[in-house]
Amino acid sequence: NFDTLGLSPEMLASLAHAEYEHPTPVQAGLIPRAMAGADILGQARTGTGKTAAFAIPILESLEPHKRGGAPQALILTPTRELAVQVRDEIDKLAYGRRVASVTLHGGKPIRGQIAKLNRGIEIAVGTPGRLLDHLGRGSLDTQNLRTVVLDEADRMLDIGFRPDIEKILRRCPQNRQTMLLSATVPPPVQRLAGRYMREPILLDFSTESKASDTIDQYYFTVDAERKVALLVRLLEREQPEQAIVFCRTRRGTDRLCRKLSTKFRAMDCIHGDMQQGNRDRVMRQFRSKEVRILIATDVVGRGIDVTGISHIINFDIPQSSDDYVHR
């Protein structure tokens, strides 16, 4: 139980309020070591409760809120949607405490983010590009950082964020605690850990089998020009509670969305070229089940927690087997 992990009464109360009854294996393994101050390299896939696993120790280590105070924890994520989701989880777990957090990502005015930073925050969650922008402007003060988290580290490296991540880490205090969470630990992630972490504890929570036993998987052999017609037939036959249809490109996502919009209601699309306000709206409507069919790029292929999805359709094959597992 959570009460065996050495947590404060305030944290146990917030966990009860969030209706978290028992720690997942990731949480039970990571929380005590993180609270002891160790650097941690954790291998765990989406859906294992890893956000709470690093958020709980961060919240337990915070000093009291000060007006104008610099952040004590910094969390890096590969996408804007994941940054918002992580911040929401932190706010849920901070129930009953005075904790100020902020998301720092592109697509939203930087002036509003600077105003929040100036008022004082404890936790900043952001994407590497916008975090570097704030560091360049001097609006993000890293001198009080005690914990830095790299969430979905392999994905951040896959999409080319390594130089940005290294620039950010070099600006952080050397005596900080670093937690690196990754679904896979390929050589680039190992090199990053070796360079910027102090004797990290390796915790592997990945299962032997890549894909879940609870998922039925099917494939269809079809000529390219008949893929859309097959997709329409499948959606009509299956009547999914909610489905994500993954495409490889942003243009392909828009094109497929236009074609399907004449045949299906309660559908929308999401990709990286959309304005942030529209991306936020689509994700909000998908979570509330106003949108039933979502056409998407891999911008929602990692870390996004939406219950009620009954079908995942790979309209385009992903670039790697890991991307397939995440989808």
Short mmCIF file of C-alpha atoms in Angstrom, two decimals:
data_model
loop_
_atom_site.label_atom_id
_atom_site.label_comp_id
_atom_site.label_asym_id
_atom_site.label_seq_id
_atom_site.Cartn_x
_atom_site.Cartn_y
_atom_site.Cartn_z
CA ASN A 1 0.00 0.00 0.00
CA PHE A 2 1.01 3.63 -0.41
CA ASP A 3 1.22 4.01 3.39
CA THR A 4 4.22 1.65 3.42
CA LEU A 5 6.28 3.97 1.17
CA GLY A 6 7.07 6.60 3.80
CA LEU A 7 4.79 9.27 2.36
CA SER A 8 3.48 12.29 4.28
CA PRO A 9 -0.10 12.44 5.60
CA GLU A 10 -0.81 15.21 3.07
CA MET A 11 0.29 13.00 0.17
CA LEU A 12 -1.68 10.00 1.46
CA ALA A 13 -4.74 12.25 1.67
CA SER A 14 -4.30 13.47 -1.91
CA LEU A 15 -3.82 9.87 -3.13
CA ALA A 16 -7.05 8.90 -1.37
CA HIS A 17 -8.80 11.88 -2.96
CA ALA A 18 -7.51 10.77 -6.38
CA GLU A 19 -8.76 7.23 -5.56
CA TYR A 20 -5.30 5.71 -6.00
CA GLU A 21 -5.50 2.66 -3.74
CA HIS A 22 -2.38 0.59 -4.48
CA PRO A 23 0.95 1.57 -6.07
CA THR A 24 1.76 0.04 -9.44
CA PRO A 25 5.07 -1.90 -9.65
CA VAL A 26 6.74 1.18 -11.18
CA GLN A 27 5.53 3.38 -8.31
CA ALA A 28 6.46 0.89 -5.58
CA GLY A 29 9.94 0.49 -7.04
CA LEU A 30 10.72 4.08 -7.96
CA ILE A 31 9.15 6.23 -5.21
CA PRO A 32 11.31 5.08 -2.23
CA ARG A 33 14.55 5.34 -4.24
CA ALA A 34 13.63 8.73 -5.63
CA MET A 35 12.72 10.02 -2.16
CA ALA A 36 16.18 8.85 -1.00
CA GLY A 37 17.66 11.22 -3.60
CA ALA A 38 19.08 8.68 -6.06
CA ASP A 39 19.44 9.30 -9.77
CA ILE A 40 17.17 6.84 -11.55
CA LEU A 41 17.13 5.40 -15.07
CA GLY A 42 13.73 3.76 -15.29
CA GLN A 43 12.53 1.65 -18.19
CA ALA A 44 8.73 1.55 -18.29
CA ARG A 45 6.05 1.81 -20.92
CA THR A 46 3.00 4.06 -21.10
CA GLY A 47 0.17 3.03 -18.80
CA THR A 48 2.38 1.82 -15.95
CA GLY A 49 1.78 4.83 -13.69
CA LYS A 50 5.20 6.38 -14.16
CA THR A 51 3.99 10.00 -14.07
CA ALA A 52 2.83 9.59 -10.47
CA ALA A 53 6.03 7.62 -9.75
CA PHE A 54 8.17 10.71 -10.33
CA ALA A 55 5.56 13.35 -9.40
CA ILE A 56 5.02 12.02 -5.85
CA PRO A 57 8.71 12.25 -4.80
CA ILE A 58 8.95 15.72 -6.36
CA LEU A 59 5.92 16.96 -4.42
CA GLU A 60 7.24 15.41 -1.18
CA SER A 61 10.59 17.22 -1.59
CA LEU A 62 9.27 20.74 -2.26
CA GLU A 63 10.08 23.64 0.01
CA PRO A 64 7.15 25.96 0.89
CA HIS A 65 5.78 28.21 -1.86
CA LYS A 66 7.47 31.60 -2.13
CA ARG A 67 6.23 34.52 -4.21
CA GLY A 68 8.67 35.00 -7.09
CA GLY A 69 10.43 31.73 -6.25
CA ALA A 70 12.34 29.86 -8.96
CA PRO A 71 11.25 26.32 -9.90
CA GLN A 72 12.53 23.43 -7.79
CA ALA A 73 11.69 20.74 -10.37
CA LEU A 74 11.85 20.65 -14.16
CA ILE A 75 10.16 17.97 -16.29
CA LEU A 76 10.93 17.60 -20.00
CA THR A 77 8.45 15.88 -22.36
CA PRO A 78 8.56 15.26 -26.12
CA THR A 79 5.12 16.72 -26.95
CA ARG A 80 2.86 19.54 -25.83
CA GLU A 81 -0.02 17.15 -25.14
CA LEU A 82 2.13 15.06 -22.81
CA ALA A 83 3.36 18.21 -21.01
CA VAL A 84 -0.25 19.24 -20.30
CA GLN A 85 -1.13 15.72 -19.14
CA VAL A 86 1.86 15.56 -16.76
CA ARG A 87 1.00 18.98 -15.31
CA ASP A 88 -2.62 17.89 -14.79
CA GLU A 89 -1.44 14.77 -12.92
CA ILE A 90 0.83 16.91 -10.71
CA ASP A 91 -2.05 19.27 -9.92
CA LYS A 92 -4.23 16.27 -8.99
CA LEU A 93 -1.56 14.85 -6.68
CA ALA A 94 -0.95 18.29 -5.12
CA TYR A 95 -4.55 18.41 -3.85
CA GLY A 96 -4.70 20.29 -0.54
CA ARG A 97 -1.25 21.86 -0.92
CA ARG A 98 -0.19 25.23 -2.24
CA VAL A 99 1.89 24.21 -5.24
CA ALA A 100 2.27 26.34 -8.36
CA SER A 101 3.11 24.57 -11.62
CA VAL A 102 3.31 25.76 -15.22
CA THR A 103 3.52 24.22 -18.70
CA LEU A 104 6.10 25.76 -21.01
CA HIS A 105 5.58 24.74 -24.63
CA GLY A 106 5.21 26.27 -28.05
CA GLY A 107 1.91 27.26 -29.58
CA LYS A 108 0.97 29.40 -26.57
CA PRO A 109 2.03 33.05 -26.02
CA ILE A 110 5.37 33.22 -24.25
CA ARG A 111 4.39 36.42 -22.44
CA GLY A 112 1.78 34.65 -20.30
CA GLN A 113 4.29 31.94 -19.41
CA ILE A 114 6.86 34.56 -18.38
CA ALA A 115 4.25 36.24 -16.14
CA LYS A 116 3.57 32.91 -14.36
CA LEU A 117 7.30 32.28 -13.89
CA ASN A 118 7.73 35.77 -12.46
CA ARG A 119 4.96 35.17 -9.91
CA GLY A 120 6.86 32.14 -8.64
CA ILE A 121 6.39 28.43 -9.30
CA GLU A 122 7.62 25.16 -7.85
CA ILE A 123 7.36 22.86 -10.88
CA ALA A 124 7.87 23.56 -14.60
CA VAL A 125 6.81 21.05 -17.26
CA GLY A 126 7.79 21.72 -20.85
CA THR A 127 9.07 20.74 -24.26
CA PRO A 128 12.79 21.25 -24.98
CA GLY A 129 12.38 23.95 -27.63
CA ARG A 130 10.29 26.31 -25.51
CA LEU A 131 12.40 25.63 -22.39
CA LEU A 132 15.51 26.67 -24.33
CA ASP A 133 13.66 29.80 -25.47
CA HIS A 134 12.94 30.74 -21.83
CA LEU A 135 16.55 30.03 -20.84
CA GLY A 136 17.74 32.30 -23.66
CA ARG A 137 15.44 35.10 -22.49
CA GLY A 138 16.46 34.65 -18.86
CA SER A 139 12.84 34.03 -17.81
CA LEU A 140 13.53 30.50 -16.54
CA ASP A 141 15.83 30.42 -13.49
CA THR A 142 17.45 27.01 -12.99
CA GLN A 143 19.61 27.78 -9.94
CA ASN A 144 17.11 26.35 -7.41
CA LEU A 145 16.41 23.13 -9.35
CA ARG A 146 16.65 20.05 -7.18
CA THR A 147 15.10 17.51 -9.57
CA VAL A 148 15.13 17.17 -13.36
CA VAL A 149 13.00 14.54 -15.11
CA LEU A 150 13.35 13.42 -18.73
CA ASP A 151 10.04 11.72 -19.57
CA GLU A 152 9.80 9.52 -22.69
CA ALA A 153 13.54 10.12 -23.20
CA ASP A 154 13.86 7.72 -26.14
CA ARG A 155 11.08 9.56 -27.99
CA MET A 156 12.73 12.95 -27.36
CA LEU A 157 15.98 11.63 -28.85
CA ASP A 158 14.13 9.99 -31.77
CA ILE A 159 12.66 13.32 -32.86
CA GLY A 160 15.95 15.19 -32.66
CA PHE A 161 15.86 16.90 -29.27
CA ARG A 162 19.27 15.63 -28.07
CA PRO A 163 21.18 18.94 -28.61
CA ASP A 164 18.41 20.91 -26.88
CA ILE A 165 18.26 18.47 -23.94
CA GLU A 166 22.02 18.65 -23.45
CA LYS A 167 21.99 22.47 -23.51
CA ILE A 168 19.24 22.47 -20.87
CA LEU A 169 21.00 19.92 -18.64
CA ARG A 170 24.25 21.90 -18.78
CA ARG A 171 22.35 24.91 -17.38
CA CYS A 172 21.02 22.92 -14.40
CA PRO A 173 22.86 22.64 -11.03
CA GLN A 174 25.35 19.78 -10.91
CA ASN A 175 24.11 18.54 -7.53
CA ARG A 176 20.57 17.99 -8.80
CA GLN A 177 18.70 14.70 -8.82
CA THR A 178 18.02 13.38 -12.35
CA MET A 179 15.34 10.87 -13.29
CA LEU A 180 15.24 9.53 -16.83
CA LEU A 181 12.13 7.54 -17.83
CA SER A 182 12.15 5.71 -21.13
CA ALA A 183 10.19 2.90 -22.77
CA THR A 184 13.41 1.57 -24.30
CA VAL A 185 17.05 2.19 -23.38
CA PRO A 186 18.95 2.20 -26.70
CA PRO A 187 22.62 3.34 -26.86
CA PRO A 188 21.76 7.08 -27.31
CA VAL A 189 19.75 7.02 -24.05
CA GLN A 190 22.56 5.14 -22.28
CA ARG A 191 25.10 7.74 -23.46
CA LEU A 192 22.87 10.59 -22.25
CA ALA A 193 22.52 8.90 -18.84
CA GLY A 194 26.27 8.26 -18.62
CA ARG A 195 27.06 11.90 -19.33
CA TYR A 196 24.51 13.68 -17.18
CA MET A 197 23.57 11.32 -14.31
CA ARG A 198 25.45 10.29 -11.15
CA GLU A 199 25.61 6.52 -10.68
CA PRO A 200 21.97 6.04 -11.69
CA ILE A 201 19.99 3.10 -10.35
CA LEU A 202 18.61 1.11 -13.30
CA LEU A 203 15.02 -0.02 -12.76
CA ASP A 204 13.51 -2.13 -15.55
CA PHE A 205 9.73 -2.49 -15.43
CA SER A 206 9.29 -3.52 -19.06
CA THR A 207 7.72 -6.90 -19.61
CA GLU A 208 9.31 -9.62 -21.70
CA SER A 209 6.56 -9.56 -24.30
CA LYS A 210 6.44 -6.41 -26.38
CA ALA A 211 2.69 -6.20 -27.04
CA SER A 212 0.00 -6.77 -24.46
CA ASP A 213 -1.79 -10.11 -24.24
CA THR A 214 -5.04 -8.21 -23.84
CA ILE A 215 -4.88 -6.75 -27.37
CA ASP A 216 -6.19 -8.60 -30.42
CA GLN A 217 -4.12 -7.77 -33.50
CA TYR A 218 -5.19 -8.12 -37.13
CA TYR A 219 -3.70 -7.07 -40.45
CA PHE A 220 -5.27 -6.63 -43.88
CA THR A 221 -3.51 -6.92 -47.22
CA VAL A 222 -4.93 -4.25 -49.54
CA ASP A 223 -3.97 -2.25 -52.62
CA ALA A 224 -3.01 1.35 -51.78
CA GLU A 225 -5.87 2.87 -53.77
CA ARG A 226 -8.43 0.77 -51.84
CA LYS A 227 -7.15 1.54 -48.31
CA VAL A 228 -9.68 4.31 -47.66
CA ALA A 229 -12.61 2.15 -48.79
CA LEU A 230 -11.40 -0.69 -46.54
CA LEU A 231 -11.04 1.72 -43.59
CA VAL A 232 -14.62 2.94 -44.11
CA ARG A 233 -15.90 -0.66 -44.20
CA LEU A 234 -13.96 -1.53 -41.03
CA LEU A 235 -15.25 1.48 -39.10
CA GLU A 236 -18.84 0.74 -40.22
CA ARG A 237 -18.49 -2.94 -39.26
CA GLU A 238 -16.68 -2.52 -35.95
CA GLN A 239 -18.60 0.52 -34.67
CA PRO A 240 -15.74 1.40 -32.28
CA GLU A 241 -16.50 3.02 -28.95
CA GLN A 242 -13.53 5.28 -29.71
CA ALA A 243 -10.77 4.81 -32.27
CA ILE A 244 -7.47 6.40 -33.21
CA VAL A 245 -6.44 6.06 -36.86
CA PHE A 246 -2.70 6.69 -37.20
CA CYS A 247 -1.16 8.25 -40.31
CA ARG A 248 2.51 8.87 -41.00
CA THR A 249 2.36 12.48 -42.25
CA ARG A 250 0.52 15.65 -41.33
CA ARG A 251 -0.70 16.14 -44.89
CA GLY A 252 -1.93 12.54 -45.04
CA THR A 253 -3.80 13.07 -41.77
CA ASP A 254 -5.62 16.13 -43.16
CA ARG A 255 -6.39 14.32 -46.42
CA LEU A 256 -7.85 11.26 -44.70
CA CYS A 257 -9.86 13.42 -42.31
CA ARG A 258 -11.47 15.26 -45.24
CA LYS A 259 -12.38 11.97 -46.94
CA LEU A 260 -13.90 10.41 -43.82
CA SER A 261 -15.75 13.53 -42.67
CA THR A 262 -18.40 12.98 -45.36
CA LYS A 263 -19.18 9.52 -43.97
CA PHE A 264 -18.74 9.78 -40.20
CA ARG A 265 -19.79 12.26 -37.56
CA ALA A 266 -17.99 12.91 -34.25
CA MET A 267 -14.55 12.72 -35.85
CA ASP A 268 -11.56 15.05 -35.99
CA CYS A 269 -7.80 15.06 -36.57
CA ILE A 270 -4.65 16.17 -34.75
CA HIS A 271 -1.05 16.75 -35.86
CA GLY A 272 1.91 19.01 -35.20
CA ASP A 273 1.05 21.69 -37.80
CA MET A 274 -2.22 22.62 -36.11
CA GLN A 275 -2.47 25.69 -33.89
CA GLN A 276 -2.12 24.81 -30.22
CA GLY A 277 -5.61 26.01 -29.36
CA ASN A 278 -7.06 23.58 -31.91
CA ARG A 279 -4.86 20.73 -30.64
CA ASP A 280 -6.04 21.38 -27.08
CA ARG A 281 -9.69 21.50 -28.23
CA VAL A 282 -9.43 18.20 -30.12
CA MET A 283 -7.78 16.39 -27.18
CA ARG A 284 -10.36 17.82 -24.77
CA GLN A 285 -13.23 16.63 -27.00
CA PHE A 286 -11.60 13.21 -27.48
CA ARG A 287 -11.21 12.75 -23.72
CA SER A 288 -14.86 13.73 -23.18
CA LYS A 289 -15.92 11.35 -26.02
CA GLU A 290 -17.42 14.14 -28.13
CA VAL A 291 -14.94 12.96 -30.77
CA ARG A 292 -15.30 9.23 -31.47
CA ILE A 293 -12.80 8.78 -34.33
CA LEU A 294 -9.48 10.61 -34.16
CA ILE A 295 -7.14 10.73 -37.19
CA ALA A 296 -3.65 11.41 -35.83
CA THR A 297 0.08 11.42 -36.39
CA ASP A 298 2.44 10.01 -33.77
CA VAL A 299 2.00 13.25 -31.80
CA VAL A 300 -0.46 11.19 -29.71
CA GLY A 301 1.45 7.91 -30.08
CA ARG A 302 3.27 8.22 -26.76
CA GLY A 303 2.22 8.73 -23.19
CA ILE A 304 -1.30 10.01 -23.80
CA ASP A 305 -3.73 8.47 -21.31
CA VAL A 306 -7.27 8.23 -22.71
CA THR A 307 -9.56 5.52 -21.40
CA GLY A 308 -12.32 4.04 -23.51
CA ILE A 309 -10.37 3.54 -26.75
CA SER A 310 -11.55 0.28 -28.28
CA HIS A 311 -9.67 0.32 -31.61
CA ILE A 312 -6.26 1.46 -32.87
CA ILE A 313 -5.90 1.43 -36.67
CA ASN A 314 -2.52 1.83 -38.36
CA PHE A 315 -3.61 3.34 -41.68
CA ASP A 316 0.11 3.90 -42.32
CA ILE A 317 2.69 1.51 -40.89
CA PRO A 318 4.83 3.22 -38.19
CA GLN A 319 8.54 3.78 -38.68
CA SER A 320 9.69 1.35 -35.99
CA SER A 321 8.44 -1.59 -33.97
CA ASP A 322 8.64 0.53 -30.78
CA ASP A 323 6.30 3.09 -32.36
CA TYR A 324 3.89 0.23 -33.17
CA VAL A 325 3.89 -0.88 -29.51
CA HIS A 326 3.28 2.66 -28.30
CA ARG A 327 0.43 3.20 -30.72
#
